[in-house]
Coordinates of C-alpha atoms in Angstrom, one line a residue:
X163 CA -35.8 -13.0 -41.4
X164 CA -35.2 -9.4 -43.0
X165 CA -32.0 -8.7 -40.9
X166 CA -30.7 -11.8 -42.0
X167 CA -31.8 -11.4 -45.6
X168 CA -29.8 -8.1 -45.4
X169 CA -26.4 -9.1 -43.9
X170 CA -26.7 -12.3 -46.1
X171 CA -26.5 -10.0 -49.3
X172 CA -24.6 -7.5 -47.9
X173 CA -21.8 -9.7 -47.3
X174 CA -21.7 -12.2 -50.1
X175 CA -19.6 -9.8 -52.1
X176 CA -17.4 -9.1 -49.8
X177 CA -16.5 -12.9 -49.2
X178 CA -16.4 -13.1 -52.6
X179 CA -13.9 -11.0 -53.4
X180 CA -11.6 -12.2 -50.6
X181 CA -11.8 -15.8 -52.0
X182 CA -10.8 -14.3 -55.5
X183 CA -8.3 -12.3 -54.4
X184 CA -4.5 -13.3 -54.9
X185 CA -1.0 -13.0 -52.9
X186 CA -3.1 -9.9 -50.4
X187 CA -4.1 -11.5 -47.9
X188 CA -1.8 -14.1 -45.3
X189 CA -3.8 -16.5 -45.2
X190 CA -3.6 -17.2 -48.4
X191 CA -0.4 -18.8 -47.8
X192 CA -2.0 -21.7 -45.9
X193 CA -3.1 -23.7 -48.6
X194 CA 0.7 -23.6 -50.4
X195 CA 1.8 -27.0 -49.7
X196 CA 5.6 -26.2 -50.1
X197 CA 4.9 -23.9 -46.7
X198 CA 2.5 -26.4 -45.0
X199 CA 5.6 -29.2 -45.4
X200 CA 8.1 -26.6 -43.8
X201 CA 6.1 -25.5 -41.2
X202 CA 5.4 -29.1 -40.6
X203 CA 8.9 -30.1 -40.0
X204 CA 9.2 -27.0 -38.1
X205 CA 7.2 -28.2 -35.7
X206 CA 8.3 -32.0 -35.6
X207 CA 11.6 -30.7 -35.0
X208 CA 11.0 -28.6 -32.1
X209 CA 8.8 -31.0 -30.5
X210 CA 11.7 -33.4 -30.8
X211 CA 13.8 -30.2 -29.2
X212 CA 11.2 -29.8 -26.6
X213 CA 11.3 -33.7 -25.5
X214 CA 15.1 -33.4 -25.5
X215 CA 15.4 -30.1 -22.8
X216 CA 12.5 -31.0 -21.0
X217 CA 12.8 -35.1 -20.4
X218 CA 15.1 -35.0 -17.5
X219 CA 14.6 -31.1 -16.6
X220 CA 12.8 -30.4 -13.2
X221 CA 11.6 -26.7 -12.8
X222 CA 11.6 -27.0 -8.9
X223 CA 15.8 -27.3 -9.0
X224 CA 17.3 -24.3 -9.2
X225 CA 20.3 -24.0 -11.0
X226 CA 22.4 -22.6 -8.1
X227 CA 25.5 -23.7 -7.6
X228 CA 25.4 -24.9 -3.9
X229 CA 29.0 -27.2 -3.7
X230 CA 31.3 -26.0 -0.9
X231 CA 34.3 -27.2 0.8
X232 CA 34.3 -27.0 4.5
X233 CA 37.2 -24.3 4.8
X234 CA 35.7 -22.3 1.5
X235 CA 35.0 -18.4 2.2
X236 CA 31.6 -17.3 1.2
X237 CA 32.5 -14.7 -0.7
X238 CA 34.4 -16.7 -3.2
X239 CA 31.8 -18.6 -4.8
X240 CA 33.4 -19.1 -7.9
X241 CA 30.2 -20.5 -10.3
X242 CA 27.7 -17.6 -9.0
X243 CA 24.4 -17.3 -10.9
X244 CA 23.6 -14.3 -12.4
X245 CA 20.5 -12.5 -12.9
X246 CA 19.9 -9.5 -15.5
X247 CA 16.8 -7.0 -13.9
X248 CA 16.2 -4.8 -17.0
X249 CA 13.7 -2.0 -16.2
X250 CA 11.3 -1.9 -19.5
X251 CA 8.3 0.0 -18.6
X252 CA 7.1 2.2 -15.7
X253 CA 3.9 4.2 -15.1
X254 CA 3.4 6.4 -11.9
X255 CA 0.1 6.0 -10.9
X256 CA -0.2 7.9 -7.4
X257 CA 2.1 9.5 -5.1
X258 CA 0.4 9.7 -1.5
X259 CA 1.8 12.2 0.9
X260 CA -0.5 11.6 3.8
X261 CA 0.0 7.4 3.4
X262 CA 3.8 8.2 2.4
X263 CA 3.0 5.2 -0.4
X264 CA 4.2 5.4 -4.5
X265 CA 1.8 3.5 -6.6
X266 CA 3.5 2.3 -9.8
X267 CA 2.9 0.2 -12.9
X268 CA 6.1 -1.7 -12.9
X269 CA 7.4 -4.0 -16.0
X270 CA 11.1 -5.4 -15.5
X271 CA 12.5 -8.9 -17.8
X272 CA 14.7 -11.0 -16.1
X273 CA 17.7 -13.0 -17.9
X274 CA 19.5 -15.8 -16.5
X275 CA 21.1 -18.6 -17.8
X276 CA 20.1 -22.6 -16.9
X277 CA 22.6 -24.6 -18.4
X278 CA 20.6 -27.6 -18.4
X279 CA 18.4 -25.9 -21.3
X280 CA 21.0 -25.5 -23.6
X281 CA 21.2 -27.4 -27.1
X282 CA 23.2 -27.6 -30.8
X283 CA 21.7 -26.0 -33.3
X284 CA 23.1 -28.4 -35.7
X285 CA 21.3 -31.2 -34.5
X286 CA 17.9 -29.8 -34.6
X287 CA 17.7 -27.9 -38.1
X288 CA 19.2 -24.8 -36.9
X289 CA 16.6 -23.6 -34.2
X290 CA 18.2 -21.5 -32.3
X291 CA 15.5 -20.6 -30.1
X292 CA 12.1 -22.1 -28.3
X293 CA 8.9 -20.5 -26.3
X294 CA 7.7 -22.4 -23.5
X295 CA 5.1 -21.5 -21.0
X296 CA 6.6 -20.1 -17.7
X297 CA 5.0 -23.4 -15.4
X298 CA 7.7 -25.5 -17.6
X299 CA 11.1 -23.8 -16.0
X300 CA 12.7 -22.4 -13.1
X301 CA 11.7 -18.6 -13.0
X302 CA 14.0 -16.8 -10.4
X303 CA 12.7 -15.4 -7.2
X304 CA 12.6 -12.1 -7.2
X305 CA 10.5 -9.9 -4.6
X306 CA 9.2 -6.2 -4.4
X307 CA 11.0 -5.1 -0.9
X308 CA 8.9 -2.8 1.5
X309 CA 6.4 -2.8 -0.5
X310 CA 2.6 -3.0 0.7
X311 CA 0.9 -4.9 -2.2
X312 CA 1.9 -6.5 -5.7
X313 CA -0.6 -7.6 -8.1
X314 CA 0.8 -9.5 -11.4
X315 CA -1.0 -7.8 -14.5
X316 CA -1.2 -11.0 -16.9
X317 CA -2.0 -14.4 -16.1
X318 CA 0.3 -17.5 -15.9
X319 CA -1.2 -19.0 -19.1
X320 CA -0.2 -16.1 -21.3
X321 CA 3.1 -15.6 -19.9
X322 CA 6.0 -17.4 -22.1
X323 CA 9.6 -17.5 -21.5
X324 CA 12.0 -17.7 -25.1
X325 CA 14.8 -19.9 -24.1
X326 CA 18.1 -19.7 -26.6
X327 CA 20.2 -22.6 -27.7
X328 CA 23.0 -21.3 -25.1
X329 CA 20.3 -22.4 -22.3
X330 CA 19.4 -18.2 -22.0
X331 CA 16.1 -17.8 -20.5
X332 CA 14.2 -14.3 -20.3
X333 CA 11.1 -13.7 -18.3
X334 CA 9.0 -10.4 -18.4
X335 CA 6.6 -9.6 -15.6
X336 CA 4.5 -6.7 -15.4
X337 CA 3.2 -5.8 -11.8
X338 CA 1.3 -2.7 -9.7
X339 CA 3.1 -2.3 -7.0
X340 CA 2.4 0.5 -3.6
X341 CA 6.1 0.8 -2.3
X342 CA 6.9 3.0 1.0
X343 CA 8.4 6.1 -0.1
X344 CA 9.2 8.8 2.5
X345 CA 8.6 12.0 1.5
X346 CA 9.8 15.7 2.8
X347 CA 7.4 17.9 2.2
X348 CA 9.0 20.9 3.7
X349 CA 9.1 23.3 0.4
X350 CA 5.8 22.1 -0.2
X351 CA 4.1 22.6 -3.2
X352 CA 8.0 23.3 -4.9
X353 CA 9.2 20.2 -3.9
X354 CA 11.0 17.6 -4.9
X355 CA 10.9 13.7 -4.3
X356 CA 12.7 10.5 -4.9
X357 CA 11.1 6.9 -4.1
X358 CA 12.7 3.9 -4.7
X359 CA 11.6 0.3 -5.8
X360 CA 13.6 -2.0 -4.4
X361 CA 14.1 -5.6 -5.5
X362 CA 15.7 -8.8 -3.5
X363 CA 15.8 -12.5 -3.8
X364 CA 15.1 -13.9 -0.1
X365 CA 15.6 -17.9 -1.1
X366 CA 19.3 -17.6 -1.8
X367 CA 22.5 -16.6 -0.5
X368 CA 24.4 -13.3 -2.0
X369 CA 27.2 -15.6 -3.0
X370 CA 25.1 -17.9 -4.8
X371 CA 22.8 -15.5 -7.2
X372 CA 24.4 -12.4 -8.5
X373 CA 21.7 -9.5 -9.4
X374 CA 22.3 -7.0 -11.8
X375 CA 19.9 -3.8 -12.7
X376 CA 19.9 -1.9 -16.2
X377 CA 17.0 0.7 -17.6
X378 CA 16.1 -0.3 -21.0
X379 CA 17.6 2.0 -23.5
X380 CA 14.5 3.0 -25.3
X381 CA 12.3 3.7 -22.0
X382 CA 10.7 7.3 -22.4
X383 CA 11.4 9.2 -19.0
X384 CA 9.4 11.9 -19.9
X385 CA 6.1 9.5 -20.3
X386 CA 6.7 7.9 -16.7
X387 CA 4.9 10.4 -14.3
X388 CA 1.5 11.2 -14.3
X389 CA -0.5 15.1 -14.1
X390 CA 0.9 16.2 -10.5
X391 CA 4.5 14.7 -10.6
X392 CA 6.9 14.9 -13.1
X393 CA 9.4 11.9 -13.4
X394 CA 12.7 13.9 -14.5
X395 CA 15.2 10.5 -14.3
X396 CA 15.6 6.9 -13.2
X397 CA 18.7 5.1 -11.7
X398 CA 19.7 2.1 -11.4
X399 CA 21.9 0.7 -8.4
X400 CA 22.7 -2.3 -6.3
X401 CA 24.0 -2.9 -2.9
X402 CA 24.8 -5.5 -0.5
X403 CA 23.6 -5.1 3.1
X404 CA 24.8 -7.1 5.7
X405 CA 22.9 -8.4 9.0
X406 CA 24.7 -11.0 11.8
X407 CA 24.2 -13.7 9.7
X408 CA 24.0 -12.9 6.4
X409 CA 24.4 -10.8 3.4
X410 CA 21.1 -9.3 1.1
X411 CA 22.1 -8.2 -2.3
X412 CA 19.5 -5.3 -2.6
X413 CA 18.6 -3.7 -6.7
X414 CA 16.9 -0.2 -6.4
X415 CA 15.5 1.7 -9.1
X416 CA 15.1 5.1 -7.8
X417 CA 12.5 7.8 -8.9
X418 CA 13.5 11.4 -9.0
X419 CA 10.6 13.6 -8.9
X420 CA 9.1 17.3 -9.5
X421 CA 5.6 18.5 -8.2
X422 CA 3.6 20.3 -10.9
X423 CA 2.7 23.3 -8.4
X424 CA 0.1 24.7 -10.6
X425 CA -2.8 23.8 -8.9
X426 CA -1.8 24.4 -5.2
X427 CA 0.0 28.1 -6.6
X428 CA -3.9 29.0 -8.0
X429 CA -6.0 27.4 -5.1
X430 CA -4.2 28.4 -2.1
X431 CA -0.6 30.6 -2.8
X432 CA -2.3 33.7 -5.0
X433 CA -5.6 33.9 -2.6
X434 CA -3.9 33.9 0.2
X435 CA -1.7 36.5 -0.8
X436 CA -4.8 38.4 -2.5
X437 CA -6.8 37.7 1.0
X438 CA -4.0 39.1 2.7
X439 CA -3.8 42.2 0.7
X440 CA -7.4 43.0 1.1
X441 CA -7.3 42.5 4.7
X442 CA -4.4 45.0 5.4
X443 CA -6.0 47.7 3.1
X444 CA -9.6 47.4 4.9
X445 CA -7.8 48.1 8.2
X446 CA -6.6 51.2 6.7
X447 CA -9.3 52.3 4.9
X448 CA -11.2 55.4 5.9
X449 CA -14.0 54.7 8.1
X450 CA -16.3 56.9 6.0
X451 CA -16.1 54.1 3.1
X452 CA -15.9 50.9 5.6
X453 CA -17.6 51.0 9.2
X454 CA -16.1 49.1 12.0
X455 CA -18.4 45.8 11.2
X456 CA -17.5 45.6 7.3
X457 CA -13.5 45.6 8.6
X458 CA -15.2 43.1 11.3
X459 CA -16.4 40.9 8.7
X460 CA -13.8 41.1 6.4
X461 CA -11.5 40.3 9.4
X462 CA -13.6 37.2 9.7
X463 CA -13.8 36.0 6.5
X464 CA -9.9 36.2 5.6
X465 CA -9.7 33.8 8.8
X466 CA -12.1 31.3 7.6
X467 CA -10.7 31.3 4.4
X468 CA -7.3 30.5 5.4
X469 CA -8.5 27.8 7.6
X470 CA -10.1 26.1 4.7
X471 CA -6.6 26.8 2.5
X472 CA -4.9 24.8 5.6
X473 CA -7.5 22.0 5.3
X474 CA -6.1 22.1 1.8
X475 CA -2.6 21.7 2.7
X476 CA -3.7 19.2 5.4
X477 CA -5.0 16.8 3.1
X478 CA -1.8 16.9 0.8
X479 CA 1.1 16.4 3.2
X480 CA 1.8 13.3 5.6
X481 CA 1.5 13.7 9.6
X482 CA 4.9 13.9 10.7
X483 CA 7.0 16.4 12.2
X484 CA 8.4 18.6 9.6
X485 CA 5.7 21.4 8.7
X486 CA 6.0 22.8 5.1
X487 CA 6.6 26.5 4.4
X488 CA 3.4 26.9 3.1
X489 CA 1.2 25.7 6.4
X490 CA 3.7 28.6 8.5
X491 CA 3.2 31.4 5.7
X492 CA -1.0 30.9 5.8
X493 CA -1.2 30.8 9.6
X494 CA 1.3 33.8 9.9
X495 CA -1.8 35.1 7.4
X496 CA -4.2 34.7 10.4

């Protein structure tokens, strides 16, 4: 009861001041009759436009031109659909050398033209674009290729598609995915790697749907990496790969990365040189200062220390035929 009275008398002046303030809060416009009438008219026209577009629209039917005469070449399709893929944001979560996987947050926008979604703005009170839920329109089937798993981070009910009066639709998606990335550890820990995020469409022929890719001009490359890896550049490219029966178009976003070697320098390289120096110095120490047992203990300690260091290196490199120069150096110290 005491708490309730305290809250009542504390909040009452605040509510009173909000009620009597003028022009300081946006919700005051909700009581403006002109604003309300304008919004009502817009919503009514917007609903009319929606009914006009989607009364006969089937989202299960792709806007892909499939008409072809018997003797037409597949490479000369005149009405090819074009999908523009724009990398909007990326964040490297992990580059696992033992598993040879790159885990990354990958956010991209797909833009395409669906002629069935166009209208004349003059007939609808100059409305030039609308927003609809993703389930109401056809979305291009673009899939990450050569990936272990793909997890979408935005639920369907939060995903809207903006559509312009020209039938241009855009869809923004965010995924967390792990892609296969062959890693060369020859110069570990001073190595540089490049891993590619590959996107393709499994459902359509390359002459029916073309994909173009680009990188958002305001994407901050310096913020893509993590504490261990610095992403120095991202390149977008596209290629056609031919197989026995058809051709597939693959779009790639290649991440160029450079490892931060500070951890391995402080934990492995510097201690290795110090142990080697102490071991060599101990061998030439006068017997009056260090006896044979002391030299033996020093050598044994050095071997045990280098074994631990090799274990640290082994945990951070893939088990392949390529042996890092650092491992060879530590083995020589033994």
